[in-house]
mmCIF file of C-alpha atoms in Angstrom:
data_model
loop_
_atom_site.group_PDB
_atom_site.id
_atom_site.type_symbol
_atom_site.label_atom_id
_atom_site.label_comp_id
_atom_site.label_asym_id
_atom_site.label_seq_id
_atom_site.Cartn_x
_atom_site.Cartn_y
_atom_site.Cartn_z
ATOM 1 C CA UNK M 1 102.968 117.895 284.701
ATOM 2 C CA UNK M 2 106.229 119.307 283.729
ATOM 3 C CA UNK M 3 106.378 120.864 280.099
ATOM 4 C CA UNK M 4 109.434 121.872 278.078
ATOM 5 C CA UNK M 5 108.451 125.293 276.877
ATOM 6 C CA UNK M 6 109.952 127.890 274.535
ATOM 7 C CA UNK M 7 109.485 131.553 275.062
ATOM 8 C CA UNK M 8 109.153 133.653 271.993
ATOM 9 C CA UNK M 9 109.780 137.142 273.173
ATOM 10 C CA UNK M 10 112.058 138.551 276.262
ATOM 11 C CA UNK M 11 109.974 141.574 277.121
ATOM 12 C CA UNK M 12 108.122 142.562 280.307
ATOM 13 C CA UNK M 13 105.523 140.005 279.971
ATOM 14 C CA UNK M 14 107.817 137.241 278.880
ATOM 15 C CA UNK M 15 110.400 137.796 281.687
ATOM 16 C CA UNK M 16 107.849 137.624 284.443
ATOM 17 C CA UNK M 17 105.868 134.677 282.834
ATOM 18 C CA UNK M 18 109.249 132.673 282.254
ATOM 19 C CA UNK M 19 110.247 133.347 285.546
ATOM 20 C CA UNK M 20 106.970 132.035 287.186
ATOM 21 C CA UNK M 21 106.978 128.758 284.921
ATOM 22 C CA UNK M 22 110.652 128.266 285.961
ATOM 23 C CA UNK M 23 109.620 128.574 289.262
ATOM 24 C CA UNK M 24 106.841 126.046 289.102
ATOM 25 C CA UNK M 25 109.353 123.574 287.501
ATOM 26 C CA UNK M 26 108.830 123.701 283.678
ATOM 27 C CA UNK M 27 111.691 123.070 281.409
ATOM 28 C CA UNK M 28 112.234 126.578 279.631
ATOM 29 C CA UNK M 29 114.176 125.210 276.777
ATOM 30 C CA UNK M 30 114.881 128.155 274.769
ATOM 31 C CA UNK M 31 114.313 132.086 274.849
ATOM 32 C CA UNK M 32 113.946 133.957 271.396
ATOM 33 C CA UNK M 33 114.250 137.672 271.117
ATOM 34 C CA UNK M 34 114.665 139.823 268.041
ATOM 35 C CA UNK M 35 118.315 141.036 269.874
ATOM 36 C CA UNK M 36 120.639 138.303 271.117
ATOM 37 C CA UNK M 37 121.597 140.265 274.033
ATOM 38 C CA UNK M 38 117.791 140.419 275.063
ATOM 39 C CA UNK M 39 117.362 136.601 274.584
ATOM 40 C CA UNK M 40 120.659 136.028 276.432
ATOM 41 C CA UNK M 41 119.681 138.101 279.617
ATOM 42 C CA UNK M 42 116.382 136.321 280.305
ATOM 43 C CA UNK M 43 117.654 132.797 279.002
ATOM 44 C CA UNK M 44 120.427 132.977 281.567
ATOM 45 C CA UNK M 45 117.945 133.659 284.449
ATOM 46 C CA UNK M 46 115.860 130.547 282.959
ATOM 47 C CA UNK M 47 118.739 128.177 282.656
ATOM 48 C CA UNK M 48 117.921 128.241 278.850
ATOM 49 C CA UNK M 49 119.294 128.575 275.313
ATOM 50 C CA UNK M 50 119.150 131.785 273.781
ATOM 51 C CA UNK M 51 118.602 132.578 269.936
ATOM 52 C CA UNK M 52 117.803 135.737 267.747
ATOM 53 C CA UNK M 53 117.077 133.564 264.705
ATOM 54 C CA UNK M 54 113.600 132.495 264.624
ATOM 55 C CA UNK M 55 114.212 130.143 261.721
ATOM 56 C CA UNK M 56 116.630 127.952 264.191
ATOM 57 C CA UNK M 57 114.089 127.798 266.932
ATOM 58 C CA UNK M 58 114.188 124.243 268.584
ATOM 59 C CA UNK M 59 111.434 121.771 267.337
ATOM 60 C CA UNK M 60 111.058 119.761 270.543
ATOM 61 C CA UNK M 61 109.247 121.724 273.035
ATOM 62 C CA UNK M 62 105.983 120.770 274.120
ATOM 63 C CA UNK M 63 104.449 124.446 273.696
ATOM 64 C CA UNK M 64 105.811 127.464 272.127
ATOM 65 C CA UNK M 65 104.508 130.776 274.175
ATOM 66 C CA UNK M 66 104.427 133.933 271.980
ATOM 67 C CA UNK M 67 104.856 137.162 274.104
ATOM 68 C CA UNK M 68 105.569 139.997 271.719
ATOM 69 C CA UNK M 69 103.990 143.102 270.631
ATOM 70 C CA UNK M 70 100.708 142.980 269.045
ATOM 71 C CA UNK M 71 101.895 144.776 265.996
ATOM 72 C CA UNK M 72 104.424 142.101 265.371
ATOM 73 C CA UNK M 73 102.652 138.797 266.322
ATOM 74 C CA UNK M 74 101.494 137.983 262.802
ATOM 75 C CA UNK M 75 105.085 138.139 261.565
ATOM 76 C CA UNK M 76 106.560 136.228 264.162
ATOM 77 C CA UNK M 77 103.681 133.430 264.047
ATOM 78 C CA UNK M 78 104.603 133.232 260.176
ATOM 79 C CA UNK M 79 108.371 132.788 260.972
ATOM 80 C CA UNK M 80 107.429 130.033 263.380
ATOM 81 C CA UNK M 81 105.408 128.448 260.741
ATOM 82 C CA UNK M 82 108.305 128.423 258.172
ATOM 83 C CA UNK M 83 110.618 127.102 260.917
ATOM 84 C CA UNK M 84 108.274 124.228 261.509
ATOM 85 C CA UNK M 85 108.008 123.260 258.016
ATOM 86 C CA UNK M 86 111.767 122.976 257.986
ATOM 87 C CA UNK M 87 111.927 120.903 260.816
ATOM 88 C CA UNK M 88 109.208 118.705 261.916
ATOM 89 C CA UNK M 89 107.574 119.445 265.248
ATOM 90 C CA UNK M 90 105.559 116.993 267.210
ATOM 91 C CA UNK M 91 102.016 116.720 265.941
ATOM 92 C CA UNK M 92 100.856 117.417 269.467
ATOM 93 C CA UNK M 93 102.841 120.933 269.705
ATOM 94 C CA UNK M 94 100.870 123.615 270.940
ATOM 95 C CA UNK M 95 101.260 127.474 270.128
ATOM 96 C CA UNK M 96 99.946 129.827 272.474
ATOM 97 C CA UNK M 97 100.029 133.527 272.113
ATOM 98 C CA UNK M 98 99.580 136.229 275.216
ATOM 99 C CA UNK M 99 97.901 139.193 273.653
ATOM 100 C CA UNK M 100 94.736 140.373 275.280
ATOM 101 C CA UNK M 101 93.152 142.151 272.079
ATOM 102 C CA UNK M 102 93.963 139.678 269.392
ATOM 103 C CA UNK M 103 91.710 136.658 268.262
ATOM 104 C CA UNK M 104 92.982 132.898 268.797
ATOM 105 C CA UNK M 105 92.068 132.648 264.923
ATOM 106 C CA UNK M 106 95.410 134.417 264.055
ATOM 107 C CA UNK M 107 96.914 130.989 264.218
ATOM 108 C CA UNK M 108 94.174 129.243 262.046
ATOM 109 C CA UNK M 109 95.272 127.284 259.203
ATOM 110 C CA UNK M 110 99.154 127.592 260.288
ATOM 111 C CA UNK M 111 99.136 125.146 263.280
ATOM 112 C CA UNK M 112 97.060 122.111 264.250
ATOM 113 C CA UNK M 113 96.780 123.014 268.062
ATOM 114 C CA UNK M 114 96.998 126.393 269.360
ATOM 115 C CA UNK M 115 95.146 128.827 271.947
ATOM 116 C CA UNK M 116 95.742 131.683 274.251
ATOM 117 C CA UNK M 117 97.209 132.277 277.733
ATOM 118 C CA UNK M 118 96.355 135.890 278.595
ATOM 119 C CA UNK M 119 97.818 137.056 282.262
ATOM 120 C CA UNK M 120 95.907 140.404 282.983
ATOM 121 C CA UNK M 121 98.417 142.410 284.717
ATOM 122 C CA UNK M 122 100.869 145.258 284.044
ATOM 123 C CA UNK M 123 104.355 143.925 284.033
ATOM 124 C CA UNK M 124 107.842 145.472 284.197
ATOM 125 C CA UNK M 125 111.225 143.507 284.151
ATOM 126 C CA UNK M 126 112.347 145.025 287.119
ATOM 127 C CA UNK M 127 109.374 144.465 289.335
ATOM 128 C CA UNK M 128 108.551 140.909 290.677
ATOM 129 C CA UNK M 129 104.848 140.118 290.930
ATOM 130 C CA UNK M 130 103.066 137.557 292.914
ATOM 131 C CA UNK M 131 101.775 135.394 289.843
ATOM 132 C CA UNK M 132 99.585 133.192 291.850
ATOM 133 C CA UNK M 133 97.310 136.234 292.320
ATOM 134 C CA UNK M 134 96.980 137.245 288.539
ATOM 135 C CA UNK M 135 94.097 136.162 286.593
ATOM 136 C CA UNK M 136 95.001 134.273 283.532
ATOM 137 C CA UNK M 137 92.347 133.525 280.898
ATOM 138 C CA UNK M 138 92.617 130.955 278.451
ATOM 139 C CA UNK M 139 91.379 129.739 274.865
ATOM 140 C CA UNK M 140 92.187 126.632 272.982
ATOM 141 C CA UNK M 141 91.354 125.300 269.557
ATOM 142 C CA UNK M 142 90.508 121.934 270.721
ATOM 143 C CA UNK M 143 90.520 119.835 273.877
ATOM 144 C CA UNK M 144 93.994 118.893 273.869
ATOM 145 C CA UNK M 145 95.254 122.583 273.706
ATOM 146 C CA UNK M 146 92.671 123.883 275.998
ATOM 147 C CA UNK M 147 93.748 120.991 278.425
ATOM 148 C CA UNK M 148 97.328 121.973 278.024
ATOM 149 C CA UNK M 149 96.602 125.637 278.652
ATOM 150 C CA UNK M 150 94.865 124.975 281.633
ATOM 151 C CA UNK M 151 97.497 122.880 282.925
ATOM 152 C CA UNK M 152 100.310 125.397 282.302
ATOM 153 C CA UNK M 153 97.987 128.359 283.693
ATOM 154 C CA UNK M 154 97.324 126.459 286.782
ATOM 155 C CA UNK M 155 100.975 125.704 287.710
ATOM 156 C CA UNK M 156 101.492 129.481 288.079
ATOM 157 C CA UNK M 157 98.161 131.107 289.078
ATOM 158 C CA UNK M 158 95.156 130.335 291.356
ATOM 159 C CA UNK M 159 92.776 132.187 289.235
ATOM 160 C CA UNK M 160 92.470 130.587 285.790
ATOM 161 C CA UNK M 161 89.318 131.139 283.523
ATOM 162 C CA UNK M 162 88.514 130.247 280.105
ATOM 163 C CA UNK M 163 87.026 132.902 277.893
ATOM 164 C CA UNK M 164 86.347 133.629 274.313
ATOM 165 C CA UNK M 165 88.453 135.721 272.148
ATOM 166 C CA UNK M 166 85.447 138.364 271.945
ATOM 167 C CA UNK M 167 85.419 138.176 276.011
ATOM 168 C CA UNK M 168 89.118 138.773 275.878
ATOM 169 C CA UNK M 169 88.988 141.634 273.781
ATOM 170 C CA UNK M 170 86.334 143.373 276.184
ATOM 171 C CA UNK M 171 88.560 142.467 279.044
ATOM 172 C CA UNK M 172 91.568 144.099 277.468
ATOM 173 C CA UNK M 173 89.601 147.324 276.746
ATOM 174 C CA UNK M 174 88.472 147.406 280.317
ATOM 175 C CA UNK M 175 92.131 147.103 281.659
ATOM 176 C CA UNK M 176 92.863 149.988 279.472
ATOM 177 C CA UNK M 177 90.715 152.087 281.595
ATOM 178 C CA UNK M 178 91.314 150.341 284.839
ATOM 179 C CA UNK M 179 95.226 150.451 284.481
ATOM 180 C CA UNK M 180 96.690 152.503 281.353
ATOM 181 C CA UNK M 181 94.172 155.470 281.746
ATOM 182 C CA UNK M 182 94.201 155.637 285.586
ATOM 183 C CA UNK M 183 98.171 155.688 285.313
ATOM 184 C CA UNK M 184 97.912 158.248 282.715
ATOM 185 C CA UNK M 185 95.633 160.324 285.345
ATOM 186 C CA UNK M 186 98.572 159.870 287.950
ATOM 187 C CA UNK M 187 100.847 161.415 285.479
ATOM 188 C CA UNK M 188 99.106 164.247 284.896
ATOM 189 C CA UNK M 189 98.405 164.744 288.638
ATOM 190 C CA UNK M 190 102.059 164.593 289.397
ATOM 191 C CA UNK M 191 102.757 167.330 286.478
ATOM 192 C CA UNK M 192 100.201 169.598 288.032
ATOM 193 C CA UNK M 193 102.130 169.380 291.598
ATOM 194 C CA UNK M 194 105.488 169.632 289.673
ATOM 195 C CA UNK M 195 104.530 173.174 288.744
ATOM 196 C CA UNK M 196 103.809 174.157 292.134
ATOM 197 C CA UNK M 197 107.032 172.490 293.438
ATOM 198 C CA UNK M 198 105.024 169.820 295.227
ATOM 199 C CA UNK M 199 105.798 166.325 295.412
ATOM 200 C CA UNK M 200 103.624 163.394 294.044
ATOM 201 C CA UNK M 201 104.244 161.497 297.186
ATOM 202 C CA UNK M 202 101.434 163.459 298.799
ATOM 203 C CA UNK M 203 98.819 161.667 296.459
ATOM 204 C CA UNK M 204 100.168 157.973 297.712
ATOM 205 C CA UNK M 205 97.742 157.790 300.506
ATOM 206 C CA UNK M 206 94.778 159.293 298.615
ATOM 207 C CA UNK M 207 95.525 156.701 295.943
ATOM 208 C CA UNK M 208 95.923 153.662 298.085
ATOM 209 C CA UNK M 209 92.787 154.131 300.026
ATOM 210 C CA UNK M 210 90.989 154.910 296.456
ATOM 211 C CA UNK M 211 92.323 151.323 295.579
ATOM 212 C CA UNK M 212 91.485 149.678 298.721
ATOM 213 C CA UNK M 213 87.940 150.923 298.750
ATOM 214 C CA UNK M 214 86.940 149.275 295.447
ATOM 215 C CA UNK M 215 87.738 145.506 296.932
ATOM 216 C CA UNK M 216 84.940 146.248 299.149
ATOM 217 C CA UNK M 217 82.457 148.394 297.382
ATOM 218 C CA UNK M 218 81.678 148.865 293.588
ATOM 219 C CA UNK M 219 83.573 151.771 291.905
ATOM 220 C CA UNK M 220 80.274 153.506 291.174
ATOM 221 C CA UNK M 221 79.543 153.791 294.905
ATOM 222 C CA UNK M 222 83.030 154.568 295.686
ATOM 223 C CA UNK M 223 83.066 157.785 293.696
ATOM 224 C CA UNK M 224 83.373 161.015 295.499
ATOM 225 C CA UNK M 225 84.295 164.544 294.259
ATOM 226 C CA UNK M 226 82.733 167.724 292.648
ATOM 227 C CA UNK M 227 81.680 165.904 289.504
ATOM 228 C CA UNK M 228 79.585 163.632 291.318
ATOM 229 C CA UNK M 229 77.098 166.399 292.384
ATOM 230 C CA UNK M 230 78.221 168.484 289.190
ATOM 231 C CA UNK M 231 79.403 171.450 291.513
ATOM 232 C CA UNK M 232 79.561 174.056 288.958
ATOM 233 C CA UNK M 233 81.554 176.419 290.830
ATOM 234 C CA UNK M 234 84.414 174.041 291.675
ATOM 235 C CA UNK M 235 84.374 172.614 288.268
ATOM 236 C CA UNK M 236 84.368 175.859 286.413
ATOM 237 C CA UNK M 237 87.232 177.275 288.462
ATOM 238 C CA UNK M 238 89.649 174.040 288.298
ATOM 239 C CA UNK M 239 88.636 173.982 284.426
ATOM 240 C CA UNK M 240 89.810 177.800 284.207
ATOM 241 C CA UNK M 241 93.178 176.631 286.186
ATOM 242 C CA UNK M 242 93.851 174.469 283.450
ATOM 243 C CA UNK M 243 93.803 177.172 280.708
ATOM 244 C CA UNK M 244 97.414 176.847 279.662
ATOM 245 C CA UNK M 245 96.921 173.040 279.136
ATOM 246 C CA UNK M 246 93.925 172.675 276.706
ATOM 247 C CA UNK M 247 94.195 168.925 276.249
ATOM 248 C CA UNK M 248 94.215 168.272 280.009
ATOM 249 C CA UNK M 249 91.375 170.934 280.359
ATOM 250 C CA UNK M 250 89.410 168.843 277.837
ATOM 251 C CA UNK M 251 90.069 165.540 279.518
ATOM 252 C CA UNK M 252 88.978 167.149 282.901
ATOM 253 C CA UNK M 253 85.702 168.488 281.503
ATOM 254 C CA UNK M 254 84.641 165.167 279.694
ATOM 255 C CA UNK M 255 85.730 163.410 282.833
ATOM 256 C CA UNK M 256 83.526 165.458 285.092
ATOM 257 C CA UNK M 257 80.456 165.076 282.613
ATOM 258 C CA UNK M 258 81.038 161.419 282.362
ATOM 259 C CA UNK M 259 81.211 161.028 286.267
ATOM 260 C CA UNK M 260 77.910 162.976 286.440
ATOM 261 C CA UNK M 261 76.239 161.288 283.910
ATOM 262 C CA UNK M 262 76.920 157.753 285.249
ATOM 263 C CA UNK M 263 75.922 158.496 288.753
ATOM 264 C CA UNK M 264 72.567 160.014 287.291
ATOM 265 C CA UNK M 265 71.936 157.019 284.978
#
């Protein structure tokens, strides 16, 4: 089923999701962004109209997907609510947000049909992703909203699953550990190497093998290193090496204790 879609947002997620929906054959009617240049850049790629005025967003799309920062989500929903009151949208219109950590209830009392479409992936505007491989978690306020969310998600991904707002919050928290914190560890590693005039590239085979391993065995079983057996000689030496970086030293020591505690639990 081809749907008329309006994208509210033109950032990393909106860009990648918009491209996937467009490729799947949906009609991207309009792209809204706070800055016209951002809206126009994405709209041009999706053969859509662009607007920077939330009050003038079209009223004839089947679904409005809100992909903005969590901190402005409530404000954007309020703006859409005001624009809906000015120009009546269909009673069947569905509103979806894409946030991992915000409840579906943010829409409650504002719209009749609403839900969540949460693609769990890290996105960048200039990197194409294989959307078919991305798990998408959906939720709906009623059967119609859930059905639309499911059809939309299944048109771009082969891994669609229902989950509650509480489950999605836990998913997002787990993703912070699996992605954001891991990437920060990469950044710390790069800085330590830089201090010695070494390239971070030397870490890539190790990173790749670590990632490949957890495709086949559980992360707890894949763990290696001095913290696993709590080798105090190595841990003490490496901790001392971080003396000029007290925050990194603290991370190293606490991470080592966490690894050892998990291994022995």
